[in-house]
Amino acid sequence: MRSPFGTSARAVSLAAASAAAVILLAGAAGAEPAKVAVFDFQFAGGTPVAPTEEDRARLKRTSEEFRTLLKDSGRYALVSTEPVREDVGRTADLRACGGCADAFGRKLGADGIFVGEVQKVSNLILNMNVYYKPLREGAQEKAYSVDLRGNTDESFDRGIKYLVKNQLLER
């Protein structure tokens, strides 16, 4: 069917769909990445098996890998947590400090914060959790979790990559 302007209805529909797609892509491409503070992973309180130095080294590597994955995604701009490092060091558990992690994030000028923890049930069973809290009023915290089998470098590496790729960036 021809329109009164000499073009088919299908051509008009295709042109409208193309214009809408361009507008959506331009909006997504122009969106600023969220400024986030990413705190180092911690062991969850009440862990029945005490962490070893090897475990602490894994947490450090996992924290670094997590930051790299977030930055490389293009969705997040990381703000340095260095200015609050000493305050964070005096906090035993960022998940149970009465909102101290939120306060640290605000002090850093972040739009949101990431807090990661590992629950070590045994050397075979571990759980890696990441919590994202937008710092705007009334925003809900989001939680992401992956189970690990084996307390090894490989299980931690696979776990954080899976969590970011298949959970955090999927939403």
Short mmCIF file of C-alpha atoms in Angstrom, two decimals:
data_model
loop_
_atom_site.label_atom_id
_atom_site.label_comp_id
_atom_site.label_asym_id
_atom_site.label_seq_id
_atom_site.Cartn_x
_atom_site.Cartn_y
_atom_site.Cartn_z
CA MET A 1 0.00 0.00 0.00
CA ARG A 2 1.36 3.42 -0.95
CA SER A 3 1.11 6.40 1.33
CA PRO A 4 -0.06 9.77 -0.02
CA PHE A 5 3.61 10.82 0.00
CA GLY A 6 4.68 8.19 -2.52
CA THR A 7 6.31 5.75 -0.07
CA SER A 8 5.07 2.39 1.05
CA ALA A 9 3.78 1.85 4.59
CA ARG A 10 6.50 -0.76 5.04
CA ALA A 11 9.24 1.72 4.13
CA VAL A 12 7.82 4.22 6.61
CA SER A 13 7.73 1.54 9.34
CA LEU A 14 11.33 0.52 8.62
CA ALA A 15 12.49 4.13 8.70
CA ALA A 16 10.72 4.72 12.02
CA ALA A 17 12.20 1.55 13.53
CA SER A 18 15.68 2.52 12.33
CA ALA A 19 15.35 6.00 13.81
CA ALA A 20 14.22 4.56 17.15
CA ALA A 21 17.16 2.14 17.20
CA VAL A 22 19.63 4.96 16.50
CA ILE A 23 18.16 7.05 19.32
CA LEU A 24 18.33 4.13 21.77
CA LEU A 25 21.91 3.26 20.83
CA ALA A 26 23.00 6.88 21.05
CA GLY A 27 21.45 7.15 24.51
CA ALA A 28 23.15 3.96 25.70
CA ALA A 29 26.49 4.95 24.21
CA GLY A 30 26.28 8.41 25.78
CA ALA A 31 25.40 7.15 29.26
CA GLU A 32 28.07 7.94 31.79
CA PRO A 33 29.39 4.92 33.69
CA ALA A 34 28.42 4.86 37.35
CA LYS A 35 31.20 6.02 39.69
CA VAL A 36 31.70 3.19 42.17
CA ALA A 37 33.89 2.46 45.15
CA VAL A 38 34.97 -1.18 45.14
CA PHE A 39 36.17 -2.30 48.54
CA ASP A 40 38.50 -5.27 49.00
CA PHE A 41 36.86 -8.63 49.55
CA GLN A 42 36.61 -9.75 53.18
CA PHE A 43 35.89 -13.04 54.87
CA ALA A 44 32.36 -13.18 56.24
CA GLY A 45 32.05 -13.01 60.00
CA GLY A 46 31.48 -16.27 61.80
CA THR A 47 33.48 -18.36 59.36
CA PRO A 48 34.03 -21.74 61.06
CA VAL A 49 37.43 -22.26 59.41
CA ALA A 50 40.07 -19.61 60.09
CA PRO A 51 41.54 -18.05 56.93
CA THR A 52 45.19 -18.70 56.12
CA GLU A 53 47.73 -16.33 54.56
CA GLU A 54 47.11 -18.16 51.28
CA ASP A 55 43.38 -17.38 51.66
CA ARG A 56 44.13 -13.70 52.27
CA ALA A 57 46.29 -13.61 49.13
CA ARG A 58 43.38 -15.11 47.16
CA LEU A 59 41.06 -12.40 48.44
CA LYS A 60 43.52 -9.71 47.36
CA ARG A 61 43.80 -11.22 43.86
CA THR A 62 40.02 -11.63 43.65
CA SER A 63 39.53 -7.97 44.62
CA GLU A 64 41.95 -6.85 41.91
CA GLU A 65 40.33 -9.12 39.29
CA PHE A 66 36.86 -7.88 40.27
CA ARG A 67 37.92 -4.26 39.79
CA THR A 68 39.44 -5.07 36.40
CA LEU A 69 36.29 -6.86 35.22
CA LEU A 70 34.07 -3.96 36.29
CA LYS A 71 36.30 -1.35 34.68
CA ASP A 72 36.66 -3.33 31.45
CA SER A 73 32.86 -3.68 31.18
CA GLY A 74 32.56 0.06 30.55
CA ARG A 75 29.57 0.27 32.90
CA TYR A 76 31.54 1.47 35.89
CA ALA A 77 34.16 4.12 36.59
CA LEU A 78 36.14 3.15 39.67
CA VAL A 79 36.97 5.70 42.32
CA SER A 80 40.02 5.07 44.47
CA THR A 81 39.33 3.75 47.96
CA GLU A 82 42.79 4.80 49.10
CA PRO A 83 41.56 7.93 50.98
CA VAL A 84 39.50 5.71 53.33
CA ARG A 85 41.84 2.70 53.47
CA GLU A 86 42.78 3.26 57.13
CA ASP A 87 39.13 3.67 58.18
CA VAL A 88 38.16 0.52 56.28
CA GLY A 89 41.08 -1.32 57.91
CA ARG A 90 39.65 -0.53 61.35
CA THR A 91 36.32 -2.06 60.31
CA ALA A 92 36.09 -5.78 60.92
CA ASP A 93 33.11 -6.32 58.60
CA LEU A 94 31.84 -3.83 56.02
CA ARG A 95 28.53 -5.71 55.90
CA ALA A 96 27.85 -5.28 59.63
CA CYS A 97 29.14 -1.83 60.51
CA GLY A 98 25.92 0.16 60.61
CA GLY A 99 26.28 1.74 57.18
CA CYS A 100 29.97 2.64 57.38
CA ALA A 101 30.58 1.38 53.82
CA ASP A 102 27.87 3.76 52.55
CA ALA A 103 29.53 6.63 54.43
CA PHE A 104 32.94 5.72 52.97
CA GLY A 105 31.45 5.65 49.47
CA ARG A 106 29.81 9.04 49.90
CA LYS A 107 33.07 10.49 51.24
CA LEU A 108 34.76 9.23 48.04
CA GLY A 109 32.11 10.82 45.81
CA ALA A 110 30.84 7.47 44.51
CA ASP A 111 27.39 6.84 43.03
CA GLY A 112 27.44 3.33 44.49
CA ILE A 113 29.57 0.82 46.38
CA PHE A 114 30.56 -2.79 45.92
CA VAL A 115 31.34 -4.94 48.94
CA GLY A 116 32.52 -8.53 48.46
CA GLU A 117 32.81 -11.30 50.97
CA VAL A 118 33.67 -14.97 51.02
CA GLN A 119 32.05 -17.43 53.40
CA LYS A 120 34.43 -20.27 54.07
CA VAL A 121 32.43 -23.22 55.33
CA SER A 122 35.34 -25.61 54.81
CA ASN A 123 38.26 -26.01 52.43
CA LEU A 124 35.85 -27.68 50.02
CA ILE A 125 32.77 -25.47 50.30
CA LEU A 126 32.94 -21.69 49.94
CA ASN A 127 30.49 -19.02 48.88
CA MET A 128 31.44 -15.75 47.17
CA ASN A 129 29.00 -12.85 47.58
CA VAL A 130 29.04 -9.39 46.03
CA TYR A 131 26.70 -6.63 47.15
CA TYR A 132 26.03 -3.46 45.15
CA LYS A 133 24.45 -0.51 46.91
CA PRO A 134 23.49 2.59 44.92
CA LEU A 135 23.98 5.58 47.21
CA ARG A 136 20.91 7.52 46.11
CA GLU A 137 18.05 7.84 48.59
CA GLY A 138 15.77 4.81 48.74
CA ALA A 139 17.81 2.64 46.35
CA GLN A 140 17.77 -1.08 47.02
CA GLU A 141 20.91 -3.14 47.51
CA LYS A 142 21.51 -5.94 45.00
CA ALA A 143 23.20 -9.21 45.90
CA TYR A 144 25.08 -11.64 43.66
CA SER A 145 26.39 -15.01 44.77
CA VAL A 146 28.29 -18.00 43.48
CA ASP A 147 29.27 -21.25 45.20
CA LEU A 148 32.86 -22.41 45.00
CA ARG A 149 34.04 -25.98 45.24
CA GLY A 150 37.60 -26.14 46.43
CA ASN A 151 39.69 -23.48 48.13
CA THR A 152 42.04 -22.92 45.19
CA ASP A 153 43.24 -20.03 43.06
CA GLU A 154 41.41 -21.56 40.10
CA SER A 155 38.05 -21.79 41.92
CA PHE A 156 38.29 -18.15 43.04
CA ASP A 157 39.26 -16.99 39.53
CA ARG A 158 36.44 -18.92 37.90
CA GLY A 159 33.98 -17.84 40.58
CA ILE A 160 34.52 -14.08 40.24
CA LYS A 161 34.51 -14.22 36.44
CA TYR A 162 31.29 -16.24 36.40
CA LEU A 163 29.62 -13.95 38.94
CA VAL A 164 30.44 -10.80 36.97
CA LYS A 165 29.71 -12.15 33.49
CA ASN A 166 26.62 -14.24 34.20
CA GLN A 167 24.97 -12.33 37.03
CA LEU A 168 26.14 -8.78 37.61
CA LEU A 169 26.48 -7.69 33.97
CA GLU A 170 23.41 -9.64 32.83
CA ARG A 171 21.05 -7.34 34.73
#
